[in-house]
C-alpha cells in the first residue's frame, strides 16, 4: 500500500510539473487550462499526501493491533501448548505413580506369600520334629516298660510262681471272681501280694467266669434274675460282670419262680398272697411270682 501511494505521489508531482511547464510554454488559451491541470495535479498531490499521511499514521496502529493480536494468539498457543504439556506431564506422573503403587503392591504380595510359605514350612518342620519327639518318647517308654517286665519276670519268686499255679488250678475246675480267687489263695496261705500277683498273671476271662458261676448256682437252687446278679456281686464279681453272667445263661425265670415257691412250701406254710409277696421280695416280677404260686397249687 505504501509503494502504491508513493507511485501516485510521483505521478501527481510529475503531472503538476508537466502542466505547469506547458502553461508557461503554450499560448495564452492553453496556459489557463494547463495551470488548471497543474493545480488539479497539485490538489491531487495534496490529497494523496493527506491520504498517505493518514495511512502512514494508521499503519503503525494496525501493525500494532496485528502484532498484539499475533502476540495474544501466540500467547494463547503457548499457553495451550503449556497446558497440554502440563496435562501430559500430570498423566505421565499419574501413570508413574500408579505403576509404582502397583509395583509396591506386587512386592508386598510377594513378600506376604514368601512369609506365609516360610511360616508354613516352619510349622511343618515343628510338627515333624514334635512327631519325631513323640515317637522317640513312645519308643523309649515301650523299651522301659519292656525292661521293667523283663526285670520283673526275672525277679519272680518261688512263692509267686506257686501262686500263679494255684490260681490256674482253681480256675481250671470251678468259677471264681477276681477278688474271690485272691481271697481263696490267701486262705491257702499266700500273702495278699503273692495272691494278687498270682491272679493277675493267669489268662482268664472274668465275664466267662461270671457265666460259669451263674450257671452253677442255677443248677442247684432257684434264683430270680436280680437275686442271682446280687449273689454274683456278693461273690466278688463287678456289677457289669455279674449282669453279663446272668444274661448269658439259659434259664426260664418262671420255672425258677415255681422252684422257689415249692422250696418255701417245703419248710413253711404260706397263703397265696403271702407266697407271691415273698417271691417278689426275692426279686421275681409280679408275673413270675404269680406263675410260681399257680404252679404249686395256691
mmCIF file of C-alpha atoms in Angstrom:
data_model
loop_
_atom_site.group_PDB
_atom_site.id
_atom_site.type_symbol
_atom_site.label_atom_id
_atom_site.label_comp_id
_atom_site.label_asym_id
_atom_site.label_seq_id
_atom_site.Cartn_x
_atom_site.Cartn_y
_atom_site.Cartn_z
ATOM 1 C CA UNK A 1 0.000 0.000 0.000
ATOM 2 C CA UNK A 2 2.790 2.457 0.829
ATOM 3 C CA UNK A 3 4.513 1.754 -2.518
ATOM 4 C CA UNK A 4 1.273 2.454 -4.366
ATOM 5 C CA UNK A 5 0.887 5.810 -2.604
ATOM 6 C CA UNK A 6 4.474 6.699 -3.438
ATOM 7 C CA UNK A 7 3.824 5.962 -7.117
ATOM 8 C CA UNK A 8 0.641 8.074 -7.112
ATOM 9 C CA UNK A 9 2.508 10.909 -5.425
ATOM 10 C CA UNK A 10 5.265 10.802 -8.024
ATOM 11 C CA UNK A 11 2.737 10.722 -10.857
ATOM 12 C CA UNK A 12 0.815 13.663 -9.355
ATOM 13 C CA UNK A 13 4.053 15.606 -8.873
ATOM 14 C CA UNK A 14 5.186 14.832 -12.430
ATOM 15 C CA UNK A 15 1.800 15.854 -13.843
ATOM 16 C CA UNK A 16 1.857 19.109 -11.897
ATOM 17 C CA UNK A 17 5.355 19.943 -13.204
ATOM 18 C CA UNK A 18 4.460 18.982 -16.754
ATOM 19 C CA UNK A 19 1.252 21.003 -16.823
ATOM 20 C CA UNK A 20 2.998 23.940 -15.165
ATOM 21 C CA UNK A 21 5.728 23.873 -17.800
ATOM 22 C CA UNK A 22 3.164 23.576 -20.575
ATOM 23 C CA UNK A 23 1.278 26.504 -19.120
ATOM 24 C CA UNK A 24 4.419 28.605 -19.369
ATOM 25 C CA UNK A 25 5.300 27.404 -22.854
ATOM 26 C CA UNK A 26 1.899 27.223 -24.585
ATOM 27 C CA UNK A 27 -0.216 30.013 -25.706
ATOM 28 C CA UNK A 28 -2.487 32.045 -23.558
ATOM 29 C CA UNK A 29 -5.539 29.925 -24.302
ATOM 30 C CA UNK A 30 -3.864 26.723 -23.298
ATOM 31 C CA UNK A 31 -1.994 28.298 -20.421
ATOM 32 C CA UNK A 32 -5.097 28.641 -18.293
ATOM 33 C CA UNK A 33 -6.083 25.038 -18.896
ATOM 34 C CA UNK A 34 -2.565 23.827 -18.171
ATOM 35 C CA UNK A 35 -2.426 25.907 -14.988
ATOM 36 C CA UNK A 36 -5.762 24.410 -14.053
ATOM 37 C CA UNK A 37 -4.457 20.942 -14.775
ATOM 38 C CA UNK A 38 -1.278 21.727 -12.874
ATOM 39 C CA UNK A 39 -3.429 22.962 -9.970
ATOM 40 C CA UNK A 40 -5.501 19.795 -10.198
ATOM 41 C CA UNK A 41 -2.345 17.764 -10.009
ATOM 42 C CA UNK A 42 -1.295 19.853 -7.008
ATOM 43 C CA UNK A 43 -4.631 19.234 -5.361
ATOM 44 C CA UNK A 44 -4.339 15.531 -6.162
ATOM 45 C CA UNK A 45 -0.840 15.602 -4.744
ATOM 46 C CA UNK A 46 -2.133 17.263 -1.575
ATOM 47 C CA UNK A 47 -4.983 14.744 -1.295
ATOM 48 C CA UNK A 48 -2.597 11.861 -1.871
ATOM 49 C CA UNK A 49 -0.252 13.299 0.734
ATOM 50 C CA UNK A 50 -3.111 13.607 3.223
ATOM 51 C CA UNK A 51 -4.295 10.090 2.500
ATOM 52 C CA UNK A 52 -0.765 8.770 2.646
ATOM 53 C CA UNK A 53 -0.163 10.561 5.923
ATOM 54 C CA UNK A 54 -3.304 9.188 7.431
ATOM 55 C CA UNK A 55 -2.437 5.753 6.163
ATOM 56 C CA UNK A 56 1.063 6.103 7.498
ATOM 57 C CA UNK A 57 -0.435 7.046 10.872
ATOM 58 C CA UNK A 58 -2.922 4.179 10.725
ATOM 59 C CA UNK A 59 -0.354 1.621 9.611
ATOM 60 C CA UNK A 60 1.602 1.512 12.890
ATOM 61 C CA UNK A 61 -1.665 1.203 14.826
ATOM 62 C CA UNK A 62 -2.832 -1.607 12.565
ATOM 63 C CA UNK A 63 0.537 -3.207 12.709
ATOM 64 C CA UNK A 64 0.484 -2.771 16.465
ATOM 65 C CA UNK A 65 -3.005 -4.281 16.650
ATOM 66 C CA UNK A 66 -1.917 -7.072 14.348
ATOM 67 C CA UNK A 67 1.202 -7.586 16.408
ATOM 68 C CA UNK A 68 -0.816 -7.586 19.614
ATOM 69 C CA UNK A 69 -3.310 -9.999 18.074
ATOM 70 C CA UNK A 70 -0.463 -12.203 16.921
ATOM 71 C CA UNK A 71 1.124 -11.952 20.353
ATOM 72 C CA UNK A 72 -2.170 -12.879 22.007
ATOM 73 C CA UNK A 73 -2.605 -15.785 19.618
ATOM 74 C CA UNK A 74 0.976 -16.844 20.227
ATOM 75 C CA UNK A 75 0.463 -16.488 23.961
ATOM 76 C CA UNK A 76 -2.759 -18.499 23.786
ATOM 77 C CA UNK A 77 -0.997 -21.095 21.662
ATOM 78 C CA UNK A 78 1.916 -21.145 24.055
ATOM 79 C CA UNK A 79 -0.493 -21.405 26.989
ATOM 80 C CA UNK A 80 -2.384 -24.186 25.229
ATOM 81 C CA UNK A 81 0.875 -25.991 24.500
ATOM 82 C CA UNK A 82 1.952 -25.424 28.088
ATOM 83 C CA UNK A 83 -1.377 -26.751 29.371
ATOM 84 C CA UNK A 84 -1.122 -29.775 27.093
ATOM 85 C CA UNK A 85 2.429 -30.405 28.230
ATOM 86 C CA UNK A 86 1.366 -29.930 31.866
ATOM 87 C CA UNK A 87 -1.562 -32.322 31.330
ATOM 88 C CA UNK A 88 0.720 -34.788 29.625
ATOM 89 C CA UNK A 89 3.220 -34.419 32.462
ATOM 90 C CA UNK A 90 0.424 -34.953 35.017
ATOM 91 C CA UNK A 91 -0.789 -38.020 33.153
ATOM 92 C CA UNK A 92 2.734 -39.364 32.948
ATOM 93 C CA UNK A 93 3.275 -38.648 36.645
ATOM 94 C CA UNK A 94 -0.044 -40.363 37.426
ATOM 95 C CA UNK A 95 0.940 -43.365 35.330
ATOM 96 C CA UNK A 96 4.331 -43.499 37.021
ATOM 97 C CA UNK A 97 2.680 -43.250 40.450
ATOM 98 C CA UNK A 98 0.181 -45.980 39.571
ATOM 99 C CA UNK A 99 2.986 -48.136 38.217
ATOM 100 C CA UNK A 100 4.975 -47.528 41.390
ATOM 101 C CA UNK A 101 1.966 -48.350 43.577
ATOM 102 C CA UNK A 102 1.300 -51.490 41.541
ATOM 103 C CA UNK A 103 4.929 -52.498 41.893
ATOM 104 C CA UNK A 104 4.718 -51.900 45.657
ATOM 105 C CA UNK A 105 1.539 -53.993 45.887
ATOM 106 C CA UNK A 106 3.129 -56.797 43.903
ATOM 107 C CA UNK A 107 6.209 -56.614 46.098
ATOM 108 C CA UNK A 108 4.090 -56.669 49.259
ATOM 109 C CA UNK A 109 2.069 -59.613 47.927
ATOM 110 C CA UNK A 110 5.272 -61.427 47.050
ATOM 111 C CA UNK A 111 6.739 -60.748 50.488
ATOM 112 C CA UNK A 112 3.490 -61.851 52.175
ATOM 113 C CA UNK A 113 3.445 -65.039 50.111
ATOM 114 C CA UNK A 114 7.076 -65.705 50.928
ATOM 115 C CA UNK A 115 6.421 -65.058 54.623
ATOM 116 C CA UNK A 116 3.389 -67.372 54.621
ATOM 117 C CA UNK A 117 5.435 -70.030 52.871
ATOM 118 C CA UNK A 118 8.229 -69.697 55.412
ATOM 119 C CA UNK A 119 5.746 -69.857 58.299
ATOM 120 C CA UNK A 120 4.104 -72.932 56.786
ATOM 121 C CA UNK A 121 7.467 -74.609 56.310
ATOM 122 C CA UNK A 122 8.454 -73.694 59.864
ATOM 123 C CA UNK A 123 5.159 -75.069 61.192
ATOM 124 C CA UNK A 124 5.554 -78.272 59.187
ATOM 125 C CA UNK A 125 9.104 -78.645 60.442
ATOM 126 C CA UNK A 126 7.946 -78.051 64.014
ATOM 127 C CA UNK A 127 5.142 -80.605 63.675
ATOM 128 C CA UNK A 128 7.534 -83.109 62.163
ATOM 129 C CA UNK A 129 10.010 -82.522 64.973
ATOM 130 C CA UNK A 130 7.217 -82.937 67.522
ATOM 131 C CA UNK A 131 6.079 -86.188 65.898
ATOM 132 C CA UNK A 132 9.616 -87.483 65.891
ATOM 133 C CA UNK A 133 9.999 -86.479 69.535
ATOM 134 C CA UNK A 134 6.728 -88.176 70.476
ATOM 135 C CA UNK A 135 7.715 -91.295 68.554
ATOM 136 C CA UNK A 136 11.079 -91.284 70.279
ATOM 137 C CA UNK A 137 9.467 -90.852 73.699
ATOM 138 C CA UNK A 138 6.943 -93.610 72.947
ATOM 139 C CA UNK A 139 9.748 -95.900 71.847
ATOM 140 C CA UNK A 140 11.739 -95.107 74.973
ATOM 141 C CA UNK A 141 8.652 -95.680 77.147
ATOM 142 C CA UNK A 142 7.930 -99.011 75.465
ATOM 143 C CA UNK A 143 11.545 -100.010 75.894
ATOM 144 C CA UNK A 144 11.440 -99.004 79.544
ATOM 145 C CA UNK A 145 8.236 -100.969 80.149
ATOM 146 C CA UNK A 146 9.706 -103.984 78.392
ATOM 147 C CA UNK A 147 12.807 -103.770 80.541
ATOM 148 C CA UNK A 148 10.649 -103.473 83.654
ATOM 149 C CA UNK A 149 8.620 -106.521 82.632
ATOM 150 C CA UNK A 150 11.741 -108.475 81.916
ATOM 151 C CA UNK A 151 13.224 -107.394 85.224
ATOM 152 C CA UNK A 152 10.002 -108.310 86.998
ATOM 153 C CA UNK A 153 9.869 -111.692 85.301
ATOM 154 C CA UNK A 154 13.475 -112.269 86.198
ATOM 155 C CA UNK A 155 12.752 -111.405 89.820
ATOM 156 C CA UNK A 156 9.690 -113.693 90.220
ATOM 157 C CA UNK A 157 9.977 -115.560 93.488
ATOM 158 C CA UNK A 158 9.155 -119.201 94.072
ATOM 159 C CA UNK A 159 6.100 -118.180 96.107
ATOM 160 C CA UNK A 160 4.813 -116.032 93.258
ATOM 161 C CA UNK A 161 5.268 -118.923 90.827
ATOM 162 C CA UNK A 162 3.324 -121.164 93.184
ATOM 163 C CA UNK A 163 0.571 -118.563 93.495
ATOM 164 C CA UNK A 164 0.237 -118.490 89.708
ATOM 165 C CA UNK A 165 -0.004 -122.284 89.523
ATOM 166 C CA UNK A 166 -2.540 -122.464 92.361
ATOM 167 C CA UNK A 167 -4.730 -119.747 90.833
ATOM 168 C CA UNK A 168 -4.616 -121.523 87.478
ATOM 169 C CA UNK A 169 -5.605 -124.841 89.116
ATOM 170 C CA UNK A 170 -8.653 -123.322 90.837
ATOM 171 C CA UNK A 171 -9.839 -121.652 87.646
ATOM 172 C CA UNK A 172 -9.498 -124.911 85.726
ATOM 173 C CA UNK A 173 -12.259 -126.690 87.692
ATOM 174 C CA UNK A 174 -14.508 -124.036 89.237
ATOM 175 C CA UNK A 175 -15.617 -120.452 88.699
ATOM 176 C CA UNK A 176 -14.205 -117.528 90.658
ATOM 177 C CA UNK A 177 -14.367 -113.784 90.577
ATOM 178 C CA UNK A 178 -11.021 -112.000 90.670
ATOM 179 C CA UNK A 179 -11.414 -110.880 94.278
ATOM 180 C CA UNK A 180 -12.861 -114.282 95.222
ATOM 181 C CA UNK A 181 -9.834 -116.090 93.791
ATOM 182 C CA UNK A 182 -7.421 -113.750 95.607
ATOM 183 C CA UNK A 183 -9.252 -114.499 98.873
ATOM 184 C CA UNK A 184 -9.055 -118.226 98.124
ATOM 185 C CA UNK A 185 -5.278 -118.010 97.610
ATOM 186 C CA UNK A 186 -4.940 -116.006 100.823
ATOM 187 C CA UNK A 187 -6.946 -118.766 102.543
ATOM 188 C CA UNK A 188 -4.378 -121.199 101.125
ATOM 189 C CA UNK A 189 -1.633 -119.265 102.932
ATOM 190 C CA UNK A 190 -0.310 -116.907 100.283
ATOM 191 C CA UNK A 191 0.263 -113.283 101.232
ATOM 192 C CA UNK A 192 -2.036 -110.665 99.729
ATOM 193 C CA UNK A 193 0.817 -109.547 97.458
ATOM 194 C CA UNK A 194 1.567 -113.104 96.308
ATOM 195 C CA UNK A 195 -2.112 -113.954 95.833
ATOM 196 C CA UNK A 196 -2.716 -110.777 93.842
ATOM 197 C CA UNK A 197 0.369 -111.430 91.731
ATOM 198 C CA UNK A 198 -0.769 -114.994 91.029
ATOM 199 C CA UNK A 199 -4.298 -113.970 89.982
ATOM 200 C CA UNK A 200 -3.077 -111.087 87.806
ATOM 201 C CA UNK A 201 -0.668 -113.329 85.925
ATOM 202 C CA UNK A 202 -3.046 -116.018 84.713
ATOM 203 C CA UNK A 203 -5.050 -115.935 81.497
ATOM 204 C CA UNK A 204 -8.717 -115.636 82.406
ATOM 205 C CA UNK A 205 -11.946 -114.016 81.156
ATOM 206 C CA UNK A 206 -13.795 -112.785 84.255
ATOM 207 C CA UNK A 207 -17.059 -112.374 82.351
ATOM 208 C CA UNK A 208 -16.928 -116.038 81.356
ATOM 209 C CA UNK A 209 -16.206 -116.884 84.987
ATOM 210 C CA UNK A 210 -19.382 -114.992 85.902
ATOM 211 C CA UNK A 211 -21.338 -117.048 83.345
ATOM 212 C CA UNK A 212 -19.991 -120.310 84.832
ATOM 213 C CA UNK A 213 -20.715 -119.191 88.387
ATOM 214 C CA UNK A 214 -24.278 -118.149 87.489
ATOM 215 C CA UNK A 215 -24.871 -121.482 85.775
ATOM 216 C CA UNK A 216 -23.523 -123.341 88.827
ATOM 217 C CA UNK A 217 -25.901 -121.511 91.180
ATOM 218 C CA UNK A 218 -28.909 -122.127 88.935
ATOM 219 C CA UNK A 219 -28.051 -125.825 88.706
ATOM 220 C CA UNK A 220 -28.701 -126.481 92.404
ATOM 221 C CA UNK A 221 -31.026 -123.738 93.673
ATOM 222 C CA UNK A 222 -33.617 -121.254 92.432
ATOM 223 C CA UNK A 223 -32.862 -117.570 91.853
ATOM 224 C CA UNK A 224 -34.628 -114.587 90.408
ATOM 225 C CA UNK A 225 -32.679 -112.633 87.810
ATOM 226 C CA UNK A 226 -31.904 -109.740 90.151
ATOM 227 C CA UNK A 227 -31.263 -112.142 93.033
ATOM 228 C CA UNK A 228 -28.689 -114.057 91.003
ATOM 229 C CA UNK A 229 -26.930 -110.813 89.987
ATOM 230 C CA UNK A 230 -26.738 -109.820 93.666
ATOM 231 C CA UNK A 231 -25.344 -113.259 94.535
ATOM 232 C CA UNK A 232 -22.589 -112.925 91.930
ATOM 233 C CA UNK A 233 -21.757 -109.433 93.198
ATOM 234 C CA UNK A 234 -21.533 -110.918 96.688
ATOM 235 C CA UNK A 235 -19.041 -113.437 95.282
ATOM 236 C CA UNK A 236 -16.831 -110.535 94.146
ATOM 237 C CA UNK A 237 -17.898 -110.017 90.547
ATOM 238 C CA UNK A 238 -18.441 -106.451 89.383
ATOM 239 C CA UNK A 239 -21.985 -105.376 88.518
ATOM 240 C CA UNK A 240 -21.050 -105.453 84.842
ATOM 241 C CA UNK A 241 -19.560 -108.948 85.094
ATOM 242 C CA UNK A 242 -22.471 -110.248 87.186
ATOM 243 C CA UNK A 243 -25.048 -108.839 84.769
ATOM 244 C CA UNK A 244 -23.167 -110.317 81.820
ATOM 245 C CA UNK A 245 -23.038 -113.712 83.530
ATOM 246 C CA UNK A 246 -26.774 -113.793 84.297
ATOM 247 C CA UNK A 247 -27.779 -112.558 80.842
ATOM 248 C CA UNK A 248 -25.685 -115.235 79.123
ATOM 249 C CA UNK A 249 -27.093 -118.387 80.726
ATOM 250 C CA UNK A 250 -30.088 -120.356 79.528
ATOM 251 C CA UNK A 251 -32.820 -120.070 82.170
ATOM 252 C CA UNK A 252 -36.621 -119.884 82.467
ATOM 253 C CA UNK A 253 -37.338 -117.343 85.206
ATOM 254 C CA UNK A 254 -40.934 -118.515 85.546
ATOM 255 C CA UNK A 255 -39.699 -122.035 86.290
ATOM 256 C CA UNK A 256 -37.219 -120.560 88.757
ATOM 257 C CA UNK A 257 -40.161 -118.836 90.482
ATOM 258 C CA UNK A 258 -42.035 -122.160 90.609
ATOM 259 C CA UNK A 259 -38.990 -123.916 92.159
ATOM 260 C CA UNK A 260 -38.556 -121.143 94.714
ATOM 261 C CA UNK A 261 -42.266 -121.340 95.619
ATOM 262 C CA UNK A 262 -42.003 -125.106 96.154
ATOM 263 C CA UNK A 263 -38.854 -124.686 98.262
ATOM 264 C CA UNK A 264 -40.660 -122.222 100.522
ATOM 265 C CA UNK A 265 -43.659 -124.550 100.934
ATOM 266 C CA UNK A 266 -41.352 -127.480 101.717
ATOM 267 C CA UNK A 267 -40.271 -125.951 105.015
ATOM 268 C CA UNK A 268 -43.040 -123.484 105.926
ATOM 269 C CA UNK A 269 -46.625 -122.541 105.128
ATOM 270 C CA UNK A 270 -47.825 -119.540 103.098
ATOM 271 C CA UNK A 271 -51.044 -118.090 101.890
ATOM 272 C CA UNK A 272 -51.234 -117.488 98.164
ATOM 273 C CA UNK A 273 -50.722 -113.743 98.535
ATOM 274 C CA UNK A 274 -48.050 -114.234 101.175
ATOM 275 C CA UNK A 275 -46.112 -116.557 98.862
ATOM 276 C CA UNK A 276 -46.448 -114.129 95.966
ATOM 277 C CA UNK A 277 -45.176 -111.281 98.174
ATOM 278 C CA UNK A 278 -42.216 -113.411 99.322
ATOM 279 C CA UNK A 279 -41.260 -114.240 95.748
ATOM 280 C CA UNK A 280 -41.499 -110.561 94.771
ATOM 281 C CA UNK A 281 -39.261 -109.767 97.756
ATOM 282 C CA UNK A 282 -36.750 -112.289 96.371
ATOM 283 C CA UNK A 283 -36.601 -110.287 93.125
ATOM 284 C CA UNK A 284 -39.156 -112.032 90.940
ATOM 285 C CA UNK A 285 -41.562 -109.933 88.912
ATOM 286 C CA UNK A 286 -45.247 -109.981 89.859
ATOM 287 C CA UNK A 287 -45.947 -112.064 86.767
ATOM 288 C CA UNK A 288 -43.265 -114.623 87.648
ATOM 289 C CA UNK A 289 -44.312 -114.731 91.316
ATOM 290 C CA UNK A 290 -47.962 -115.301 90.364
ATOM 291 C CA UNK A 291 -46.905 -118.043 87.973
ATOM 292 C CA UNK A 292 -44.884 -119.713 90.743
ATOM 293 C CA UNK A 293 -47.858 -119.636 93.145
ATOM 294 C CA UNK A 294 -50.101 -121.091 90.442
ATOM 295 C CA UNK A 295 -47.650 -123.922 89.785
ATOM 296 C CA UNK A 296 -47.641 -125.061 93.426
ATOM 297 C CA UNK A 297 -51.450 -125.083 93.577
ATOM 298 C CA UNK A 298 -52.161 -121.921 95.587
#
